[in-house]
Amino acid sequence: MHDLLQEMGRAIERSIEEPGKRKRLWNAEDAYQVLHTNTGTSTVEAIILDVPKIRELQLSPAAFRNMYNLKLLEFYETQEVHREWKRQRRWSVEEKQLSSFPGIKVVQSFLAWGSLKLRNVYRRVCDDKVFNEYCKVYLPGGLESLPQELRYLYWKRYPLKSLPSQYSPENLVELHLPHSQVK
């Protein structure tokens, strides 16, 4: 019953023709359209985007400028995609030449001692060609700011090394940036 009510609410919300004037954007196509065309308004309070469901998206530095009531921003990947990615991108020591990895001499020493079992090596972050099919959100000009009302930020593979300098996270309650480049 709960799922049915939730789906009815989403259908009612989608009935507003212009996606940038909706309170919640959880349909991937609608969220993509608003972010791609920079047509978000102060009405938008939540954007939930399943990144693998969209084409490549280059956000402008002012992507969130007019969405000053945005409280929830979530760029995530469905579990099915994540499991498939792990299955395809896992390498065992025997399968992959590891000479390009830093610190490999130390690893080889431990392997020689027999005290270390190195089973899987995962490569990280969007700079790597392995991740390109999952890294679809780019900020080539950076990001000038995030909305001050933002309370929840989940951005898997956030492409910048820091949050925008003009952003003051005083209302932020939860911050999740897994597999990001933030230092």
Short mmCIF file of C-alpha atoms in Angstrom, two decimals:
data_model
loop_
_atom_site.label_atom_id
_atom_site.label_comp_id
_atom_site.label_asym_id
_atom_site.label_seq_id
_atom_site.Cartn_x
_atom_site.Cartn_y
_atom_site.Cartn_z
CA MET A 1 0.00 0.00 0.00
CA HIS A 2 2.82 2.41 0.90
CA ASP A 3 4.47 1.90 -2.50
CA LEU A 4 1.18 2.59 -4.26
CA LEU A 5 0.68 5.86 -2.37
CA GLN A 6 4.25 6.88 -3.11
CA GLU A 7 3.77 6.18 -6.82
CA MET A 8 0.49 8.16 -6.85
CA GLY A 9 2.27 11.12 -5.27
CA ARG A 10 4.99 10.97 -7.88
CA ALA A 11 2.41 10.83 -10.68
CA ILE A 12 0.61 13.89 -9.29
CA GLU A 13 3.89 15.77 -8.96
CA ARG A 14 4.84 14.89 -12.56
CA SER A 15 1.52 16.30 -13.81
CA ILE A 16 3.00 19.80 -13.60
CA GLU A 17 4.17 20.35 -17.16
CA GLU A 18 7.39 22.29 -16.55
CA PRO A 19 9.82 20.09 -14.54
CA GLY A 20 11.72 23.13 -13.25
CA LYS A 21 8.57 24.26 -11.44
CA ARG A 22 8.04 21.01 -9.54
CA LYS A 23 8.95 20.56 -5.88
CA ARG A 24 10.61 17.18 -6.39
CA LEU A 25 12.54 15.84 -9.35
CA TRP A 26 13.01 12.09 -9.03
CA ASN A 27 12.43 11.03 -12.62
CA ALA A 28 15.85 10.82 -14.30
CA GLU A 29 14.68 12.43 -17.56
CA ASP A 30 13.05 15.36 -15.76
CA ALA A 31 16.04 15.98 -13.50
CA TYR A 32 18.37 15.76 -16.51
CA GLN A 33 16.26 18.27 -18.46
CA VAL A 34 16.22 20.80 -15.62
CA LEU A 35 19.94 20.49 -14.90
CA HIS A 36 20.97 20.40 -18.57
CA THR A 37 18.91 23.45 -19.55
CA ASN A 38 19.51 25.28 -16.25
CA THR A 39 15.76 25.83 -15.77
CA GLY A 40 15.41 25.02 -12.07
CA THR A 41 13.37 27.48 -10.01
CA SER A 42 12.92 28.33 -6.35
CA THR A 43 10.07 25.79 -6.27
CA VAL A 44 12.49 22.84 -6.55
CA GLU A 45 13.17 21.35 -3.10
CA ALA A 46 14.57 17.93 -4.02
CA ILE A 47 16.54 16.39 -6.88
CA ILE A 48 17.09 12.65 -6.79
CA LEU A 49 18.96 11.46 -9.87
CA ASP A 50 19.85 7.87 -10.76
CA VAL A 51 22.95 8.80 -12.80
CA PRO A 52 23.23 5.65 -14.97
CA LYS A 53 19.79 6.44 -16.41
CA ILE A 54 20.92 9.70 -18.05
CA ARG A 55 23.15 10.80 -20.89
CA GLU A 56 26.32 12.71 -20.11
CA LEU A 57 25.50 15.90 -18.21
CA GLN A 58 27.72 18.97 -18.09
CA LEU A 59 26.50 21.30 -15.37
CA SER A 60 27.08 25.02 -15.66
CA PRO A 61 28.76 26.77 -12.71
CA ALA A 62 25.38 28.39 -11.93
CA ALA A 63 23.39 25.14 -12.15
CA PHE A 64 21.79 25.57 -8.72
CA ARG A 65 21.64 29.40 -8.61
CA ASN A 66 17.84 29.69 -8.98
CA MET A 67 17.08 26.64 -6.84
CA TYR A 68 17.68 28.44 -3.56
CA ASN A 69 15.05 26.33 -1.74
CA LEU A 70 16.75 23.06 -2.69
CA LYS A 71 17.03 20.97 0.48
CA LEU A 72 17.91 17.53 -0.87
CA LEU A 73 20.36 16.75 -3.67
CA GLU A 74 21.17 13.13 -4.43
CA PHE A 75 23.18 11.80 -7.39
CA TYR A 76 23.34 8.03 -6.93
CA GLU A 77 23.71 4.73 -8.81
CA THR A 78 21.22 1.89 -8.57
CA GLN A 79 22.47 -1.17 -6.70
CA GLU A 80 22.16 -3.33 -9.81
CA VAL A 81 24.57 -1.07 -11.68
CA HIS A 82 26.96 -1.01 -8.74
CA ARG A 83 27.00 -4.81 -8.48
CA GLU A 84 27.56 -5.16 -12.23
CA TRP A 85 30.34 -2.57 -12.09
CA LYS A 86 32.09 -4.44 -9.28
CA ARG A 87 31.78 -7.71 -11.18
CA GLN A 88 33.21 -6.25 -14.37
CA ARG A 89 35.90 -4.08 -12.81
CA ARG A 90 37.38 -6.48 -10.28
CA TRP A 91 40.85 -7.69 -11.04
CA SER A 92 42.79 -10.37 -9.28
CA VAL A 93 46.57 -10.19 -9.05
CA GLU A 94 46.87 -12.97 -11.59
CA GLU A 95 44.61 -11.23 -14.12
CA LYS A 96 46.09 -7.75 -14.17
CA GLN A 97 49.60 -6.41 -14.59
CA LEU A 98 50.13 -4.39 -11.43
CA SER A 99 53.41 -2.70 -12.30
CA SER A 100 51.67 0.64 -12.91
CA PHE A 101 50.28 0.83 -9.37
CA PRO A 102 52.30 2.90 -6.86
CA GLY A 103 53.77 0.89 -4.02
CA ILE A 104 53.68 -2.37 -5.95
CA LYS A 105 57.16 -3.37 -4.75
CA VAL A 106 55.91 -3.36 -1.17
CA VAL A 107 52.90 -5.47 -2.17
CA GLN A 108 55.12 -7.93 -4.05
CA SER A 109 57.33 -8.23 -0.96
CA PHE A 110 54.35 -9.11 1.21
CA LEU A 111 53.14 -11.60 -1.39
CA ALA A 112 56.57 -13.23 -1.38
CA TRP A 113 56.35 -13.63 2.40
CA GLY A 114 53.01 -15.33 2.00
CA SER A 115 51.50 -13.18 4.75
CA LEU A 116 49.31 -11.13 2.44
CA LYS A 117 46.56 -12.39 0.21
CA LEU A 118 45.76 -9.71 -2.32
CA ARG A 119 42.53 -10.78 -3.94
CA ASN A 120 40.99 -7.76 -5.61
CA VAL A 121 42.29 -4.43 -6.77
CA TYR A 122 39.78 -1.71 -7.56
CA ARG A 123 40.66 1.37 -9.54
CA ARG A 124 39.11 4.65 -8.41
CA VAL A 125 37.61 7.92 -9.51
CA CYS A 126 36.37 9.33 -12.80
CA ASP A 127 39.80 10.25 -14.17
CA ASP A 128 40.27 6.57 -14.85
CA LYS A 129 38.93 5.19 -18.12
CA VAL A 130 37.41 2.26 -16.23
CA PHE A 131 34.86 4.56 -14.55
CA ASN A 132 33.94 6.71 -17.54
CA GLU A 133 30.72 4.85 -18.28
CA TYR A 134 29.49 5.58 -14.73
CA CYS A 135 30.80 9.14 -14.41
CA LYS A 136 28.27 11.09 -16.38
CA VAL A 137 28.01 14.35 -14.43
CA TYR A 138 30.74 16.87 -15.21
CA LEU A 139 31.46 20.37 -13.94
CA PRO A 140 33.95 21.70 -16.52
CA GLY A 141 33.61 25.29 -15.24
CA GLY A 142 33.45 24.31 -11.59
CA LEU A 143 30.47 25.11 -9.39
CA GLU A 144 29.91 28.62 -8.06
CA SER A 145 27.79 27.55 -5.10
CA LEU A 146 25.22 25.18 -3.67
CA PRO A 147 21.91 26.39 -2.18
CA GLN A 148 22.23 27.62 1.40
CA GLU A 149 19.05 25.71 2.35
CA LEU A 150 20.64 22.39 1.37
CA ARG A 151 20.26 19.89 4.23
CA TYR A 152 21.17 16.59 2.55
CA LEU A 153 23.85 16.11 -0.10
CA TYR A 154 24.67 12.69 -1.54
CA TRP A 155 26.78 12.87 -4.68
CA LYS A 156 28.47 9.66 -5.74
CA ARG A 157 31.63 10.43 -7.76
CA TYR A 158 31.47 14.18 -7.04
CA PRO A 159 33.92 15.43 -9.68
CA LEU A 160 35.53 18.42 -7.91
CA LYS A 161 38.29 18.46 -5.30
CA SER A 162 36.29 20.63 -2.88
CA LEU A 163 32.84 22.03 -2.28
CA PRO A 164 32.29 25.51 -3.77
CA SER A 165 34.09 28.23 -1.80
CA GLN A 166 30.96 30.42 -1.74
CA TYR A 167 28.88 27.65 -0.18
CA SER A 168 28.25 27.94 3.54
CA PRO A 169 27.01 24.56 4.82
CA GLU A 170 25.36 25.84 8.00
CA ASN A 171 22.06 24.05 7.24
CA LEU A 172 23.70 20.86 5.98
CA VAL A 173 22.78 17.88 8.17
CA GLU A 174 24.16 15.00 6.07
CA LEU A 175 27.02 14.96 3.57
CA HIS A 176 27.91 11.84 1.57
CA LEU A 177 30.46 12.04 -1.25
CA PRO A 178 31.50 8.43 -1.87
CA HIS A 179 34.15 7.79 -4.54
CA SER A 180 34.65 11.53 -4.95
CA GLN A 181 37.75 13.60 -5.59
CA VAL A 182 37.31 15.77 -2.47
CA LYS A 183 40.54 16.14 -0.53
#
